[in-house]
């Protein structure tokens, strides 16, 4: 075979081999892309089913001096995150919980919708997540709120006689809650009530003494106040009124009157 023909043949073979390699590489890249896309989609789906701590709408120091910045940082960043981690672990263990949102999960406490093996953990951590998400929203810097709306004020006066009397009853419920728990201003049968719950229970739960829809709540676990107030819980409870977000309370009241649980996201 002439040298020129041999060179042409070699070039053709090299070109074929090169094309073959390129097709192989392209095929592998397509497989990698498909796998990557699948994994990203699966991650997004799993993430969508996981609970997260909602973004705080103010700085840790915004509630000073009523609630100190260090307490807020630890309470929000550590305690609340722990509840979220724990409830997500239960959702991973019991896939049937994935069909329940946070509100329905709390409303289902004490019902067969919550697996018996998960009942205590869901009660404590699902409750803890909803309670804290709600709590952050009903507080704000004092300069950002204008006191009770006319509608809330009218409802309070109808139920308790005056705003001051409502505060006194709320303070008594909060200070009198033995051990850890919460105090609540809530709507039941269209009217305002004051109630309290132990641990991380809330009025959304079927097991609550007064099932109702909260419009205002106060955390009286020691981790919420001990750094600043030590054993002086009544002082902390009184200071809470300085940072109540009355605009959010009014929004919650409107939702609750319609039978809807306030949005905590």
Short mmCIF file of C-alpha atoms in Angstrom, two decimals:
data_model
loop_
_atom_site.label_atom_id
_atom_site.label_comp_id
_atom_site.label_asym_id
_atom_site.label_seq_id
_atom_site.Cartn_x
_atom_site.Cartn_y
_atom_site.Cartn_z
CA UNK A 1 0.00 0.00 0.00
CA UNK A 2 1.38 3.42 -0.91
CA UNK A 3 2.53 5.55 2.02
CA UNK A 4 -0.07 8.23 1.29
CA UNK A 5 -2.90 5.70 1.36
CA UNK A 6 -1.59 4.26 4.62
CA UNK A 7 -1.55 7.72 6.16
CA UNK A 8 -5.15 8.32 5.08
CA UNK A 9 -6.23 4.99 6.56
CA UNK A 10 -4.51 5.75 9.84
CA UNK A 11 -6.22 9.15 9.99
CA UNK A 12 -9.60 7.55 9.36
CA UNK A 13 -9.02 5.00 12.12
CA UNK A 14 -7.90 7.72 14.53
CA UNK A 15 -10.95 9.82 13.66
CA UNK A 16 -13.27 6.86 14.24
CA UNK A 17 -11.60 6.08 17.56
CA UNK A 18 -11.82 9.77 18.54
CA UNK A 19 -15.50 9.91 17.64
CA UNK A 20 -16.11 6.72 19.58
CA UNK A 21 -14.40 8.19 22.67
CA UNK A 22 -16.37 11.43 22.32
CA UNK A 23 -19.64 9.50 22.11
CA UNK A 24 -18.66 7.49 25.18
CA UNK A 25 -17.75 10.65 27.11
CA UNK A 26 -20.96 12.37 26.01
CA UNK A 27 -22.97 9.34 27.13
CA UNK A 28 -21.30 9.34 30.53
CA UNK A 29 -21.87 13.07 30.93
CA UNK A 30 -25.56 12.60 30.15
CA UNK A 31 -25.74 9.86 32.79
CA UNK A 32 -23.99 12.08 35.32
CA UNK A 33 -26.36 14.94 34.52
CA UNK A 34 -29.40 12.69 34.90
CA UNK A 35 -28.14 11.33 38.22
CA UNK A 36 -27.31 14.82 39.47
CA UNK A 37 -30.72 16.16 38.44
CA UNK A 38 -32.45 13.23 40.14
CA UNK A 39 -30.49 13.69 43.34
CA UNK A 40 -31.11 17.45 43.41
CA UNK A 41 -34.82 16.86 42.83
CA UNK A 42 -34.93 14.22 45.54
CA UNK A 43 -33.05 16.53 47.93
CA UNK A 44 -35.48 19.37 47.16
CA UNK A 45 -38.42 17.07 47.77
CA UNK A 46 -37.00 15.81 51.05
CA UNK A 47 -36.14 19.35 52.12
CA UNK A 48 -39.68 20.49 51.37
CA UNK A 49 -40.94 17.86 53.78
CA UNK A 50 -38.58 18.98 56.58
CA UNK A 51 -39.43 21.62 59.16
CA UNK A 52 -37.14 24.61 59.64
CA UNK A 53 -36.82 27.40 62.18
CA UNK A 54 -38.54 30.47 60.67
CA UNK A 55 -36.43 33.56 60.15
CA UNK A 56 -36.51 35.96 63.08
CA UNK A 57 -37.96 39.30 62.01
CA UNK A 58 -35.85 41.40 64.37
CA UNK A 59 -32.38 41.47 65.92
CA UNK A 60 -31.65 39.56 69.12
CA UNK A 61 -31.26 42.88 70.90
CA UNK A 62 -34.56 44.34 69.64
CA UNK A 63 -36.49 43.28 72.75
CA UNK A 64 -34.02 44.78 75.23
CA UNK A 65 -34.31 45.50 78.10
CA UNK A 66 -37.43 43.36 78.58
CA UNK A 67 -35.82 40.26 77.06
CA UNK A 68 -32.04 40.27 76.79
CA UNK A 69 -30.14 39.56 73.60
CA UNK A 70 -28.20 36.59 75.01
CA UNK A 71 -31.38 34.83 76.04
CA UNK A 72 -32.91 35.47 72.63
CA UNK A 73 -29.85 34.13 70.83
CA UNK A 74 -29.77 30.92 72.86
CA UNK A 75 -33.54 30.48 72.95
CA UNK A 76 -34.02 31.00 69.22
CA UNK A 77 -30.78 29.52 67.90
CA UNK A 78 -30.37 26.53 70.24
CA UNK A 79 -33.62 25.55 71.95
CA UNK A 80 -35.94 26.07 69.00
CA UNK A 81 -33.51 24.39 66.62
CA UNK A 82 -33.44 21.34 68.89
CA UNK A 83 -37.22 20.98 68.67
CA UNK A 84 -37.01 21.23 64.88
CA UNK A 85 -34.24 18.62 64.69
CA UNK A 86 -36.21 16.25 66.88
CA UNK A 87 -39.51 16.57 65.02
CA UNK A 88 -37.72 16.06 61.69
CA UNK A 89 -36.23 12.85 63.11
CA UNK A 90 -39.74 11.61 63.90
CA UNK A 91 -40.94 12.47 60.40
CA UNK A 92 -38.05 10.44 58.99
CA UNK A 93 -38.98 7.46 61.18
CA UNK A 94 -42.71 7.59 60.52
CA UNK A 95 -43.46 8.46 56.86
CA UNK A 96 -47.18 8.87 57.59
CA UNK A 97 -46.33 12.08 59.45
CA UNK A 98 -45.14 13.60 56.16
CA UNK A 99 -48.77 14.06 55.13
CA UNK A 100 -49.42 16.29 58.14
CA UNK A 101 -48.40 19.94 58.23
CA UNK A 102 -47.33 21.49 61.51
CA UNK A 103 -50.82 22.72 62.43
CA UNK A 104 -52.55 19.42 61.62
CA UNK A 105 -49.83 17.57 63.51
CA UNK A 106 -50.53 19.60 66.64
CA UNK A 107 -54.28 19.26 66.21
CA UNK A 108 -53.84 15.49 65.88
CA UNK A 109 -52.03 15.03 69.19
CA UNK A 110 -54.02 12.45 71.11
CA UNK A 111 -55.57 10.96 67.97
CA UNK A 112 -54.76 7.79 65.98
CA UNK A 113 -53.22 9.98 63.26
CA UNK A 114 -50.06 10.10 65.38
CA UNK A 115 -48.33 6.70 65.66
CA UNK A 116 -48.32 5.49 69.24
CA UNK A 117 -44.55 5.02 69.20
CA UNK A 118 -44.07 8.66 68.16
CA UNK A 119 -46.80 10.26 70.26
CA UNK A 120 -44.67 11.67 73.08
CA UNK A 121 -41.88 12.91 70.80
CA UNK A 122 -44.33 14.54 68.39
CA UNK A 123 -46.24 16.13 71.25
CA UNK A 124 -43.10 17.60 72.79
CA UNK A 125 -41.23 18.60 69.64
CA UNK A 126 -44.06 19.31 67.22
CA UNK A 127 -45.61 21.38 69.99
CA UNK A 128 -42.29 23.04 70.76
CA UNK A 129 -41.78 23.98 67.12
CA UNK A 130 -45.25 25.49 66.67
CA UNK A 131 -45.18 27.27 70.03
CA UNK A 132 -41.85 28.95 69.43
CA UNK A 133 -42.64 29.87 65.82
CA UNK A 134 -45.80 31.55 67.13
CA UNK A 135 -43.97 33.19 70.05
CA UNK A 136 -41.36 34.98 67.92
CA UNK A 137 -44.09 36.59 65.82
CA UNK A 138 -46.11 38.01 68.71
CA UNK A 139 -43.13 40.05 69.93
CA UNK A 140 -41.47 43.12 68.47
CA UNK A 141 -39.46 46.20 69.38
CA UNK A 142 -41.73 48.48 71.47
CA UNK A 143 -41.34 51.31 68.94
CA UNK A 144 -42.92 49.15 66.23
CA UNK A 145 -46.33 48.64 67.81
CA UNK A 146 -49.24 50.88 68.73
CA UNK A 147 -51.15 48.85 71.31
CA UNK A 148 -54.33 46.81 70.89
CA UNK A 149 -56.45 47.52 67.82
CA UNK A 150 -59.99 48.77 68.39
CA UNK A 151 -61.35 45.33 67.46
CA UNK A 152 -59.03 43.47 69.85
CA UNK A 153 -59.65 46.03 72.59
CA UNK A 154 -63.42 45.64 72.21
CA UNK A 155 -63.19 41.86 72.38
CA UNK A 156 -60.92 42.03 75.43
CA UNK A 157 -63.27 44.40 77.22
CA UNK A 158 -66.24 42.17 76.38
CA UNK A 159 -64.50 39.10 77.81
CA UNK A 160 -62.59 40.55 80.75
CA UNK A 161 -63.92 44.04 81.45
CA UNK A 162 -60.74 45.89 80.52
CA UNK A 163 -57.31 45.44 78.99
CA UNK A 164 -55.73 45.80 82.43
CA UNK A 165 -57.96 43.07 83.83
CA UNK A 166 -57.06 40.79 80.92
CA UNK A 167 -53.37 41.39 81.58
CA UNK A 168 -53.83 40.61 85.26
CA UNK A 169 -55.55 37.29 84.49
CA UNK A 170 -52.95 36.43 81.86
CA UNK A 171 -50.12 37.26 84.29
CA UNK A 172 -51.70 35.04 86.94
CA UNK A 173 -51.98 32.14 84.47
CA UNK A 174 -48.35 32.57 83.40
CA UNK A 175 -46.92 32.99 86.89
CA UNK A 176 -49.10 30.20 88.29
CA UNK A 177 -48.20 27.56 85.70
CA UNK A 178 -46.31 25.01 87.79
CA UNK A 179 -42.95 24.03 86.29
CA UNK A 180 -42.57 24.66 82.58
CA UNK A 181 -45.26 25.68 80.14
CA UNK A 182 -47.10 28.45 78.36
CA UNK A 183 -49.83 31.04 78.96
CA UNK A 184 -52.27 31.88 76.15
CA UNK A 185 -54.86 34.42 75.08
CA UNK A 186 -57.06 32.45 72.71
CA UNK A 187 -60.38 32.34 70.86
CA UNK A 188 -62.88 29.66 71.85
CA UNK A 189 -66.41 29.61 70.46
CA UNK A 190 -65.90 33.13 69.13
CA UNK A 191 -64.85 34.60 72.49
CA UNK A 192 -61.51 35.34 74.13
CA UNK A 193 -60.27 33.14 76.94
CA UNK A 194 -57.08 32.83 78.96
CA UNK A 195 -55.56 29.42 79.50
CA UNK A 196 -52.22 27.76 80.17
CA UNK A 197 -50.62 24.50 79.12
CA UNK A 198 -47.79 22.37 80.53
CA UNK A 199 -44.46 21.73 78.83
CA UNK A 200 -44.80 22.21 75.04
CA UNK A 201 -48.55 21.59 74.86
CA UNK A 202 -50.76 24.23 73.26
CA UNK A 203 -54.49 24.87 72.86
CA UNK A 204 -54.51 23.41 69.34
CA UNK A 205 -54.10 19.94 70.81
CA UNK A 206 -57.14 17.78 71.48
CA UNK A 207 -55.70 16.97 74.90
CA UNK A 208 -55.68 20.61 76.03
CA UNK A 209 -57.94 21.66 78.92
CA UNK A 210 -59.36 24.44 76.76
CA UNK A 211 -59.00 23.57 73.05
CA UNK A 212 -58.93 26.89 71.24
CA UNK A 213 -56.99 29.02 68.76
CA UNK A 214 -54.20 31.15 70.31
CA UNK A 215 -53.74 34.80 69.38
CA UNK A 216 -51.04 35.56 72.00
CA UNK A 217 -48.72 33.29 73.94
CA UNK A 218 -45.90 33.48 76.47
CA UNK A 219 -43.18 30.92 77.10
CA UNK A 220 -42.61 30.44 80.84
CA UNK A 221 -39.94 27.76 80.62
CA UNK A 222 -36.93 28.90 82.62
CA UNK A 223 -34.73 28.96 79.52
CA UNK A 224 -36.92 31.85 78.27
CA UNK A 225 -36.00 34.18 81.13
CA UNK A 226 -33.57 32.76 83.69
CA UNK A 227 -30.40 34.56 82.55
CA UNK A 228 -31.98 37.95 83.24
CA UNK A 229 -34.71 37.27 85.80
CA UNK A 230 -33.48 34.12 87.60
CA UNK A 231 -36.39 32.98 89.81
CA UNK A 232 -38.40 36.19 89.30
CA UNK A 233 -40.88 34.83 86.79
CA UNK A 234 -43.62 37.40 87.60
CA UNK A 235 -41.19 40.20 86.71
CA UNK A 236 -40.49 38.57 83.34
CA UNK A 237 -44.22 38.10 82.71
CA UNK A 238 -44.91 41.77 83.41
CA UNK A 239 -42.05 42.88 81.16
CA UNK A 240 -43.46 40.78 78.30
CA UNK A 241 -46.23 43.35 77.72
CA UNK A 242 -43.59 45.88 76.68
CA UNK A 243 -42.73 43.83 73.60
CA UNK A 244 -46.09 42.44 72.52
CA UNK A 245 -46.65 42.87 68.80
CA UNK A 246 -50.26 44.06 68.90
CA UNK A 247 -50.49 44.31 65.12
CA UNK A 248 -49.70 40.59 64.92
CA UNK A 249 -52.20 39.88 67.70
CA UNK A 250 -54.87 41.71 65.69
CA UNK A 251 -54.01 39.63 62.62
CA UNK A 252 -54.14 36.45 64.70
CA UNK A 253 -57.51 37.49 66.13
CA UNK A 254 -58.96 37.95 62.66
CA UNK A 255 -57.76 34.48 61.66
CA UNK A 256 -58.99 32.84 64.86
CA UNK A 257 -62.46 34.38 64.61
CA UNK A 258 -62.77 32.74 61.21
CA UNK A 259 -61.73 29.40 62.66
CA UNK A 260 -58.26 29.56 61.13
CA UNK A 261 -55.00 28.97 62.96
CA UNK A 262 -52.58 31.90 62.59
CA UNK A 263 -49.74 31.43 60.15
CA UNK A 264 -46.42 30.98 61.95
CA UNK A 265 -44.11 30.78 58.93
#
